[in-house]
Coordinates of C-alpha atoms in Angstrom, one line a residue:
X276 CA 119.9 68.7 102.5
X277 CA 122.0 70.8 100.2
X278 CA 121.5 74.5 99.5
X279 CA 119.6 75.3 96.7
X280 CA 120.4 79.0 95.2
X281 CA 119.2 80.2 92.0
X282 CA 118.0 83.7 90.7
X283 CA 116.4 86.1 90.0
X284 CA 114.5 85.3 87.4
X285 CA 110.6 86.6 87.1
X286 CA 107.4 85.8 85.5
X287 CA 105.1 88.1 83.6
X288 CA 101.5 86.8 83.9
X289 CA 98.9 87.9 81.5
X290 CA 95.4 86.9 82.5
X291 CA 92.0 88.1 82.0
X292 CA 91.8 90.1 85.4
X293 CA 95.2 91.3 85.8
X294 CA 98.6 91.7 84.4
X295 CA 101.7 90.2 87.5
X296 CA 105.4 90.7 87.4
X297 CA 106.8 88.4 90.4
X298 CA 110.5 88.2 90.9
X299 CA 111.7 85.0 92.7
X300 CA 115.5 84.3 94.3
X301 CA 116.6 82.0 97.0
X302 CA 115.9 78.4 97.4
X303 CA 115.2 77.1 93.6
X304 CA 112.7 74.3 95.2
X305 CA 110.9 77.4 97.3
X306 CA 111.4 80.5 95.7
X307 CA 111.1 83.8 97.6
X308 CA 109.6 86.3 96.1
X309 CA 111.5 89.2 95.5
X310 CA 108.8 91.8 94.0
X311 CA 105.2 91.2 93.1
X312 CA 103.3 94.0 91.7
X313 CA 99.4 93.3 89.9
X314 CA 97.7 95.8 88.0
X315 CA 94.3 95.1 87.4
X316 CA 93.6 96.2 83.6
X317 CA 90.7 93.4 83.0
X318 CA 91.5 92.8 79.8
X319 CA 88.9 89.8 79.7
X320 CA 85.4 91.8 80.7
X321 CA 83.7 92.0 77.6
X322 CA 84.7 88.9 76.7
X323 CA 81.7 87.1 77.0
X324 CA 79.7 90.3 75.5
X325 CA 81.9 91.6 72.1
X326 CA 84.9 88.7 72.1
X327 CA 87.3 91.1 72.0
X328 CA 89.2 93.0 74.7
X329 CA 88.8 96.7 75.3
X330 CA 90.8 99.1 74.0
X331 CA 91.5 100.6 77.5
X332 CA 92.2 97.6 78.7
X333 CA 94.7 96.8 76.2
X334 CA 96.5 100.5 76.6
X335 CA 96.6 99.9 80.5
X336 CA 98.0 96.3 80.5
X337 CA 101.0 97.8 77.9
X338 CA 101.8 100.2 80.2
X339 CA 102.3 98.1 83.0
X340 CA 104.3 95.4 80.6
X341 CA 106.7 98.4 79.6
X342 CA 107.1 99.0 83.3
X343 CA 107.6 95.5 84.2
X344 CA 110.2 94.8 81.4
X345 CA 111.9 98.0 82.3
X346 CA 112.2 96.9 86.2
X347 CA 113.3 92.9 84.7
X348 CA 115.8 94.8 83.1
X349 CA 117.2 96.5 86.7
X350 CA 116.8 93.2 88.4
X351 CA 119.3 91.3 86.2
X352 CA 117.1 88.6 86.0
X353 CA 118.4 85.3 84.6
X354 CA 115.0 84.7 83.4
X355 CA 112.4 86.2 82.6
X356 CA 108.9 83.8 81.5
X357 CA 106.3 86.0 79.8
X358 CA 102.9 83.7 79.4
X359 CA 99.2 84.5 78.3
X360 CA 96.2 82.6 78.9
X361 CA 92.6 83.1 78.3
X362 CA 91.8 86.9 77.2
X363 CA 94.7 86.6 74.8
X364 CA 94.5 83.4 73.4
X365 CA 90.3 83.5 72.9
X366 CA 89.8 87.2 71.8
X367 CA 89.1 87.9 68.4
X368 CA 91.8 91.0 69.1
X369 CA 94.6 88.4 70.4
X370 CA 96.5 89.0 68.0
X371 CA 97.0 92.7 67.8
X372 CA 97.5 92.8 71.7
X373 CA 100.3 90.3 71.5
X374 CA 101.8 92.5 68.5
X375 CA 101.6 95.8 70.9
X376 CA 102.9 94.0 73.8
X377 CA 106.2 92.5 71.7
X378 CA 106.8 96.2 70.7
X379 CA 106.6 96.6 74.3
X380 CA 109.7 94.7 74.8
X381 CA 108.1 91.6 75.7
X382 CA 107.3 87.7 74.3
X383 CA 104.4 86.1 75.6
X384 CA 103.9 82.9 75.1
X385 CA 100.1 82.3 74.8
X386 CA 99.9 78.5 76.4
X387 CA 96.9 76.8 75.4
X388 CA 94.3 76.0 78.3
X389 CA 95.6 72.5 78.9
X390 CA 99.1 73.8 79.6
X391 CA 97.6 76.5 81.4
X392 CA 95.6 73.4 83.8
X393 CA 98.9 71.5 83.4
X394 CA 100.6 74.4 84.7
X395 CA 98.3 75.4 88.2
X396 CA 98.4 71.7 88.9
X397 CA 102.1 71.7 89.0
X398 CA 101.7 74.7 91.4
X399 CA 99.8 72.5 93.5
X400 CA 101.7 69.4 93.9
X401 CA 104.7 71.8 94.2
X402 CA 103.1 73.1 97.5
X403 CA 101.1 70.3 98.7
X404 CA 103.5 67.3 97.7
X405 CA 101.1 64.1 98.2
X406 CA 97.8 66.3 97.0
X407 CA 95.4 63.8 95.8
X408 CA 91.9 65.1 94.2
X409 CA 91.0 67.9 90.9
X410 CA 92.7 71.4 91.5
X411 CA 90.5 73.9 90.2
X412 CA 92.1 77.1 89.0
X413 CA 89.9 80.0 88.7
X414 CA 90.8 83.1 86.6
X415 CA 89.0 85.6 85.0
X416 CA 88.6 84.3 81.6
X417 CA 88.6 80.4 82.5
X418 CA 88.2 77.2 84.4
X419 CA 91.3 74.8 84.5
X420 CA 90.1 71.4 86.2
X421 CA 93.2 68.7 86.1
X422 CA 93.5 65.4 88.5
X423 CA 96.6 65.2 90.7
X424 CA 98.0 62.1 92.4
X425 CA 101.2 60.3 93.9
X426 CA 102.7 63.9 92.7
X427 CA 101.5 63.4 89.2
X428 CA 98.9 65.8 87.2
X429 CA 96.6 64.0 84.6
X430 CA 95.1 65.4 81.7
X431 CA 93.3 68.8 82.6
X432 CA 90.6 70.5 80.9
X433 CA 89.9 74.7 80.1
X434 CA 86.4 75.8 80.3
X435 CA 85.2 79.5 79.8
X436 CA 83.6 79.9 83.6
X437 CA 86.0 82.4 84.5
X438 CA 84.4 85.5 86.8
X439 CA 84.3 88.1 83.9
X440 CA 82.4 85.4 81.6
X441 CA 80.1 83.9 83.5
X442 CA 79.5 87.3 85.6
X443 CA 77.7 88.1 89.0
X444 CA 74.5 86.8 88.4
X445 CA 76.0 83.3 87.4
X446 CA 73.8 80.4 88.2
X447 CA 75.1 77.7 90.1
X448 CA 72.9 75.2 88.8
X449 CA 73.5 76.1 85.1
X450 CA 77.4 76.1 85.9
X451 CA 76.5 73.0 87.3
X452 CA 75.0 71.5 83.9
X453 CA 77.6 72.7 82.1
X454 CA 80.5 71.0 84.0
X455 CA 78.3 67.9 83.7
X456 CA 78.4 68.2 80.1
X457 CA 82.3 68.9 79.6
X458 CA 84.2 66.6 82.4
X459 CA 85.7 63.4 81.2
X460 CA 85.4 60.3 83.0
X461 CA 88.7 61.2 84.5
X462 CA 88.6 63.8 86.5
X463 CA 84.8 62.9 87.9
X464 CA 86.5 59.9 89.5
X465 CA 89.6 61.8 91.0
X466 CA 86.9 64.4 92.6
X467 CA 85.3 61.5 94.4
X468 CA 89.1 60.9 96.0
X469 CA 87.6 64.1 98.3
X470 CA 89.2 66.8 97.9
X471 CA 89.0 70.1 95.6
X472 CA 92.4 71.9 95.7
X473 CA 91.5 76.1 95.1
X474 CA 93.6 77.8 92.7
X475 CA 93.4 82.0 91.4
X476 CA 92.6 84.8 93.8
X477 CA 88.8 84.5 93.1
X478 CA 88.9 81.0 95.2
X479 CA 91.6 82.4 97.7
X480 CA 89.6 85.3 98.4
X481 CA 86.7 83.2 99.2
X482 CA 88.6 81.0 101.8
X483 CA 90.1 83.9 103.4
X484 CA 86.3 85.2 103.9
X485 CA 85.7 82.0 105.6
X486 CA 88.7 82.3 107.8
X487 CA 87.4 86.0 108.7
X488 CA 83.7 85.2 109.0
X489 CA 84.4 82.1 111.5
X490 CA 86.8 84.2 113.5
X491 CA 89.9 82.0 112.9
X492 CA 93.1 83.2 114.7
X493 CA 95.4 82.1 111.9
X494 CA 95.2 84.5 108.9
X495 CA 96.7 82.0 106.3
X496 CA 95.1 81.1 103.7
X497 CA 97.2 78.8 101.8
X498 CA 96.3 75.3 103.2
X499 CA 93.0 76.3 104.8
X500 CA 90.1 73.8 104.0
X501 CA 86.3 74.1 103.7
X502 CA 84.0 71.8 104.6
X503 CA 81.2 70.6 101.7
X504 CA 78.4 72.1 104.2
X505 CA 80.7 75.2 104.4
X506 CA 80.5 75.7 100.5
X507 CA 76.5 76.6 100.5
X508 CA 76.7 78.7 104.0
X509 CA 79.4 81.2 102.2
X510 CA 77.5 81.1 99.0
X511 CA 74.3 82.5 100.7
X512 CA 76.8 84.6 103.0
X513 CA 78.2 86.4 99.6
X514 CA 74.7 86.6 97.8
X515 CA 73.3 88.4 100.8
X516 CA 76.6 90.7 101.6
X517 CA 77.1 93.9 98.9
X518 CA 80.5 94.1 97.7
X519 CA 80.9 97.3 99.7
X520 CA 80.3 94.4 103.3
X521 CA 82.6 91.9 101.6
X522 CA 85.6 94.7 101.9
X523 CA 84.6 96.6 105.1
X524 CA 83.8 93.1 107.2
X525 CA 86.0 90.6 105.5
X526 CA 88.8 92.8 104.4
X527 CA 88.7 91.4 100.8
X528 CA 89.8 94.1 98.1
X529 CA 88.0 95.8 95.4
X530 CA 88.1 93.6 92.9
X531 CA 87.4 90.5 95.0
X532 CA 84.6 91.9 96.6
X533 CA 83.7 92.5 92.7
X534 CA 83.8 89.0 91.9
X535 CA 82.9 87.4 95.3
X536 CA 79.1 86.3 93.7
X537 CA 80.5 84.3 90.1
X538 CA 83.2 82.6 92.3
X539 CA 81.0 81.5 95.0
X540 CA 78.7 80.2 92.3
X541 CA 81.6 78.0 90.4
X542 CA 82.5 76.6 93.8
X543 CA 79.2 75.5 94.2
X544 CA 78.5 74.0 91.0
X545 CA 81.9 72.4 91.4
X546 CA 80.5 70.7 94.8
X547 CA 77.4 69.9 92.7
X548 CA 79.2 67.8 90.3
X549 CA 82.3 66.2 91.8
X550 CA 81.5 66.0 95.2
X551 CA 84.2 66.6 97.0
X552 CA 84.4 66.3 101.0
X553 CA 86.6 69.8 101.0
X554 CA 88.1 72.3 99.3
X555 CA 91.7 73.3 100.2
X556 CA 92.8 76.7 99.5
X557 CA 96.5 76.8 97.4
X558 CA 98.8 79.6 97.3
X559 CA 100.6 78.4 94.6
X560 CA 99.3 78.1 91.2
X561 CA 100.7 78.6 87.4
X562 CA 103.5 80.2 87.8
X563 CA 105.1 78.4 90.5
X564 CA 104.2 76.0 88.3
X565 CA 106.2 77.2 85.9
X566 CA 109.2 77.5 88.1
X567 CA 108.6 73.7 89.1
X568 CA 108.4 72.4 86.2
X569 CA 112.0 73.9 85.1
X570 CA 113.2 71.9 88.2
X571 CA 115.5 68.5 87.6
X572 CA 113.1 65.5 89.3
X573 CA 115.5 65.3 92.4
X574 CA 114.7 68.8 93.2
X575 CA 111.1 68.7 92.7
X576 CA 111.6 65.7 95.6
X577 CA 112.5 68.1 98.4
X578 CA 110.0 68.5 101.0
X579 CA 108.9 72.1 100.6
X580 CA 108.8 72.3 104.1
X581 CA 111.7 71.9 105.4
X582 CA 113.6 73.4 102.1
X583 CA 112.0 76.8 103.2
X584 CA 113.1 76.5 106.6
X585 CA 116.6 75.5 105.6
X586 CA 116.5 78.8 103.6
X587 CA 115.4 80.6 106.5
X588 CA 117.5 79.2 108.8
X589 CA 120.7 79.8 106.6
X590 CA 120.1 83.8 106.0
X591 CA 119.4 84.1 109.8
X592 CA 121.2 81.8 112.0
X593 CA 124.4 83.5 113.6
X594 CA 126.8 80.6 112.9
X595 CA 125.0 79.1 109.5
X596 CA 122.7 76.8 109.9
X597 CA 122.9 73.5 111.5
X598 CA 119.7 72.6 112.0
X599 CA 119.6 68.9 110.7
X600 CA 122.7 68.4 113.5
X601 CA 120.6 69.9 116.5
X602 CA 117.2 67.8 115.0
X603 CA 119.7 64.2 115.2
X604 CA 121.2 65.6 119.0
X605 CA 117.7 65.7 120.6
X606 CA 116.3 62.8 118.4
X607 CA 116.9 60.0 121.2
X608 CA 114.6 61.9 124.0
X609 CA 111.7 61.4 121.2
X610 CA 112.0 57.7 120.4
X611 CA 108.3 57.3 119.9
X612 CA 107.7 60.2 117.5
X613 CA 106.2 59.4 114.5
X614 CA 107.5 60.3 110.5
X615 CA 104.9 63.0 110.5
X616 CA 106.2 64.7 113.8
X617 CA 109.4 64.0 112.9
X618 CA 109.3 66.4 109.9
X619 CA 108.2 69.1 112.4
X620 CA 110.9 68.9 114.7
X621 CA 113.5 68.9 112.1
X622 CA 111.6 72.2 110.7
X623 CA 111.7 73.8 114.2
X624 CA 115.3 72.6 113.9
X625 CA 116.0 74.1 111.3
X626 CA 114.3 77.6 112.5
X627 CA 116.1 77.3 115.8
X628 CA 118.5 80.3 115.7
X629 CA 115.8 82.7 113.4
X630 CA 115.6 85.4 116.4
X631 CA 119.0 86.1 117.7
X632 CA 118.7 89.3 116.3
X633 CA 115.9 90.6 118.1
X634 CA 115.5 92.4 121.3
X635 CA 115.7 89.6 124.1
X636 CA 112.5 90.8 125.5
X637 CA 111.1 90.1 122.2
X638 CA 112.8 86.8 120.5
X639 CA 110.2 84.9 121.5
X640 CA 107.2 86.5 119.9
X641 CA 109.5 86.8 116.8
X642 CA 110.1 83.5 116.5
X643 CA 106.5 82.4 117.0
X644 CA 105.5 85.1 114.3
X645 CA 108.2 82.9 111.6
X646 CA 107.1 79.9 112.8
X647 CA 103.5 80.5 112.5
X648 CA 103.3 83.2 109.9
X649 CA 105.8 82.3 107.3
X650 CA 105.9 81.7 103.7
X651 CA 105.6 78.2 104.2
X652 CA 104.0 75.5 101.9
X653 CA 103.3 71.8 102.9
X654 CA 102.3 72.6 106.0
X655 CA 98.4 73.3 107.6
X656 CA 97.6 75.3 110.4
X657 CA 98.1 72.8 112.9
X658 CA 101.6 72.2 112.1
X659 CA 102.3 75.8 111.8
X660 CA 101.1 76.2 115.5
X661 CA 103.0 73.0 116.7
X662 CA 106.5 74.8 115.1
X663 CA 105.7 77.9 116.7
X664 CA 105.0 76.2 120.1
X665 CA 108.4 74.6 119.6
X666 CA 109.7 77.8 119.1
X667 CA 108.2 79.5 121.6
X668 CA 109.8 77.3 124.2
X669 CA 113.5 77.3 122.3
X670 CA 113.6 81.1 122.6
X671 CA 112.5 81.2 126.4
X672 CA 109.1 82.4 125.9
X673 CA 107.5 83.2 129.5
X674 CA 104.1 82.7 130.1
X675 CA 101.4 80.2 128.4
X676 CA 101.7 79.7 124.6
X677 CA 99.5 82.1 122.6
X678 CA 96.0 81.1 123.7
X679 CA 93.9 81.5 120.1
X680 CA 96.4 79.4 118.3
X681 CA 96.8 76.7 121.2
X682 CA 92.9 76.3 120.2
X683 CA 94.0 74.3 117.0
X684 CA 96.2 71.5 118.4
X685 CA 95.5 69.1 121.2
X686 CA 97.4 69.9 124.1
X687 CA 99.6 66.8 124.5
X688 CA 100.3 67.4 121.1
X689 CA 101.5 71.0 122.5
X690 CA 103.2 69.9 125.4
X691 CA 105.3 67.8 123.1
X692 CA 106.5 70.6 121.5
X693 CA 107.1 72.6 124.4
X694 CA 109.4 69.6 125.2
X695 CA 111.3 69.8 121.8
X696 CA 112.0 73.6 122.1
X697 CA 113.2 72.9 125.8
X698 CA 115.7 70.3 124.3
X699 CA 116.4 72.8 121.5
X700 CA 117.3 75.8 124.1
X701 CA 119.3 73.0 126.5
X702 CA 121.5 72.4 122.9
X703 CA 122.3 76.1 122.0
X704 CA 123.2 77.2 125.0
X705 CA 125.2 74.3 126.0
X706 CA 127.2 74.6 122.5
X707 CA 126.8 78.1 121.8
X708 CA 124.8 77.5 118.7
X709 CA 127.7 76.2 116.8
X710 CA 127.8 72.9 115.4
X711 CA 131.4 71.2 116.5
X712 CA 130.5 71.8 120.1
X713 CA 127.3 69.6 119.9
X714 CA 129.0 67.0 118.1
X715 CA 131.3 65.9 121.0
X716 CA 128.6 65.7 123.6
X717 CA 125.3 63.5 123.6
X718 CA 121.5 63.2 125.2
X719 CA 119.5 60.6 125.9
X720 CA 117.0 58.7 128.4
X721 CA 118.0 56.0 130.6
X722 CA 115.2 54.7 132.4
X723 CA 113.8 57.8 134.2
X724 CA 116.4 60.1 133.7
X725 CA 118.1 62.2 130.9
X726 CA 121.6 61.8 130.7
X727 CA 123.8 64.2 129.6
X728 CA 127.4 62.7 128.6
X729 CA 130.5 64.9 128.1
X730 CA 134.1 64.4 127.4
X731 CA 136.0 65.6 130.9
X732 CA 138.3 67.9 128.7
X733 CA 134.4 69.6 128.1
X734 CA 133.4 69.3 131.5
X735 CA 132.9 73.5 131.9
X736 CA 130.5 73.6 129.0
X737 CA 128.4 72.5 131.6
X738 CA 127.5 75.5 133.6
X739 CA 125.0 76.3 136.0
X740 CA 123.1 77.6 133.5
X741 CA 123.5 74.5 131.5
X742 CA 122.5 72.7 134.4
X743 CA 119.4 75.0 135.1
X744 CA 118.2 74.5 131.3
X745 CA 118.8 70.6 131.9
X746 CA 116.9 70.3 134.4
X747 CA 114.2 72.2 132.9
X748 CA 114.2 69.9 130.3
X749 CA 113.8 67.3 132.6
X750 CA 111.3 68.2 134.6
X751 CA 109.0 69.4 131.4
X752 CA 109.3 64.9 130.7
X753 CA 108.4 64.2 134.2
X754 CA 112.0 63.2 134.8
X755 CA 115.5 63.6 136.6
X756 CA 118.5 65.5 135.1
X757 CA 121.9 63.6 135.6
X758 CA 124.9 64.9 133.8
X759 CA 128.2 62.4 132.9
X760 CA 131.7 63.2 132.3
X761 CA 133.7 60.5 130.2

């Protein structure tokens, strides 16, 4: 897997809630973002009332796009995407905000609300590669529902059931009638394929209230599902809680809290209609979209995974990153793992030197904190933990394995992992993390023991803290250490 470089380049987002400059550098298939700034000018509230955004609104969101195209200008970016969607494209007063923001020194491009669906389904399948279902992408000013399979998005629709226009005394049930009204034939069969993929802050906020409200000890919220009966327990949860609860007890922000009620109520009508087993919460939307669709097709074919990781592992690792080497040196003491595992251990692989730069004391915690915490897509909470019990191990963690996170993965499952990152620590310390070392030695099982084989000329690589990490190894499989020089 070959390096993947690009940037900067940025995007200037333009909804109905809020104006957001991102900047994005590093891997081209999983960007990193490089600043991210949102100023909330709600340029889409009286939509729904007057058809026309406020004047204040408009005055606040060209200040921010002056400062935005000021700071693009610092930044050197390559790039720099300037879109539009709902407020500007439906507002009687469209016009005269795009003409402000131009002598702004901007360009929006005001994409119609198919593009825009287009666009967050793109996100999607960019995160969540074999996503299969309707991704819903909630805004202020709109609803974007577009099928998604076998990495493909179908045609997508834009409703006006954003959380400024259908406001916080929206009615499920009339939601409900409406989306009856305006889905195609379409996308009511792909919602019966399960599952309802959450795009816009609105829907994230509502799945990090769940994570909060049921006490789970992963704070992540991209990748984290809700269950159907789930849907209608936080819907009566946020019609009984003020906003002033939602931020205090959940930690959700001001304008979240704010529209807590309309979003719960879409969710719901969406349940109503399509069906779905489960929601699953996306952090990626329109504009990594955007980037992804600017990708060649044999980019947009990397795992996201494991491009991240390679990323990671290349800007951290003492000696460069070598991951893929180390994952094909401990491959023959896991014959039976499966394609699934498989792509975790080459991601703990490719993490495996991330915390050389911390405090000894204190590698392992840091490495659990990547592993599990990290900007990573295409990945749920269970594999997170599994790469951070991996990790845990391959940085000489003492002690059990964090006990709230061991809660989401069976334990054989953990012990396995414990088992890679043993094999892991056994390799870098026997070749010093460099790669040319591993190369001339090899691992394996023979009956009940792992073998060890090293040319004589290499026979002092093996020392007795070699040995000590061998047999560690060893005992962690239930068997015998044997080293052989040849």
């Amino acid at each position: 897997m070959a390096k993947r470089s690009f940037g900067p380049v940025g995007i200037i987002d333009i909804g109905s809630n809020s104006i957001r400059f991102v900047a994005y550098a590093g891997s081209e298939r999983v960007p990193s973002t490089l600043f991210n700034e949102k100023v909330s000018a709600g340029l889409g509230r009286e939509l729904a009332s007057t058809g026309r955004l406020p004047d204040k609104a408009m005055d606040q969101a060209i200040e921010a796009l002056a400062r935005f195209r000021l700071l693009a200008r610092e930044m050197k970016l390559k790039r720099l995407d300037v879109v539009a969607t709902a407020a500007a494209r439906d507002a009687d007063n469209g016009d005269e905000f795009l003409a402000r923001a131009r002598k702004a020194g901007v360009e929006p491009k005001v994409i119609s609300g198919e593009e825009e669906a287009r666009l967050a389904a793109l996100g999607v399948i960019s995160a969540i590669p074999h996503a299969k279902g309707v991704v819903a992408d909630l805004g202020g000013g709109s609803l974007e529902l577009t099928p998604v399979a076998n990495g493909e998005a179908g045609p997508g629709i834009s409703l006006p059931l954003g959380v400024l226009r259908v406001g916080p005394d929206a009615s499920a049930k009339q939601i409900a009638a409406t989306l009856r009204k305006a889905i195609p034939p379409a996308i009511l069969a792909a919602g019966s394929e399960r599952t309802l993929y959450l795009v816009g802050g609105s829907f994230r906020a509502f799945a990090q209230l769940d994570q909060q409200e049921a006490g789970s000890p992963l704070h992540v919220v991209h990748g984290h599902a809700i269950e159907a009966d789930r849907v209608r327990e936080l819907r009566d949860l946020i019609r009984k809680a003020p906003p002033e609860q939602l931020k205090g007890r959940f930690g959700l922000s001001t304008t979240r809290a704010q529209t807590a009620r309309p979003a719960a109520a879409v969710l719901d009508a969406l349940f109503r209609v399509l069906e779905p087993a489960r929601a699953v919460a996306s952090a990626y939307g329109l504009r990594e979209g955007l980037l992804y669709d600017h990708l060649p097709e044999d980019r947009r074919a990397e795992d996201p995974l494991l491009a991240a990781a390679l990323e990671a592992g290349e800007k951290l690792g003492r000696f460069g990153d070598h991951g893929a080497e180390l994952d094909q040196w401990i491959a023959p003491l896991f014959p039976d793992d499966d394609d699934a595992a498989r792509r975790l251990r080459l991601a703990a692989c490719l993490l495996a030197d991330v915390a050389w730069e911390a405090h000894p004391d204190f590698r392992a915690l840091w490495a659990v904190d990547m592993g599990v915490h990290g900007n990573w897509v295409g990945i749920d909470a269970e594999g997170r933990t599994i790469i951070g019990r991996t990790l845990w191990s391959a940085f000489g963690g003492n002690g059990p394995f964090n006990e709230s996170l061991a809660q989401l993965v069976e334990q054989r499952v953990l012990d396995h992992a414990g088992q890679w990152g043993a094999a892991i620590r056994l390799a870098q310390r026997l070749s010093g993390g460099t790669e040319k070392l591993l190369e001339r030695c090899r691992i394996g099982l023979e009956e009940n023991e792992v073998v060890l084989r090293l040319a004589r000329k290499d026979g002092r690589l093996y020392s007795d803290i070699v040995a000590r990490r061998h047999r560690q190894l060893a005992n962690l499989m239930g068997l015998t250490a044997r080293v052989e020089l040849i």
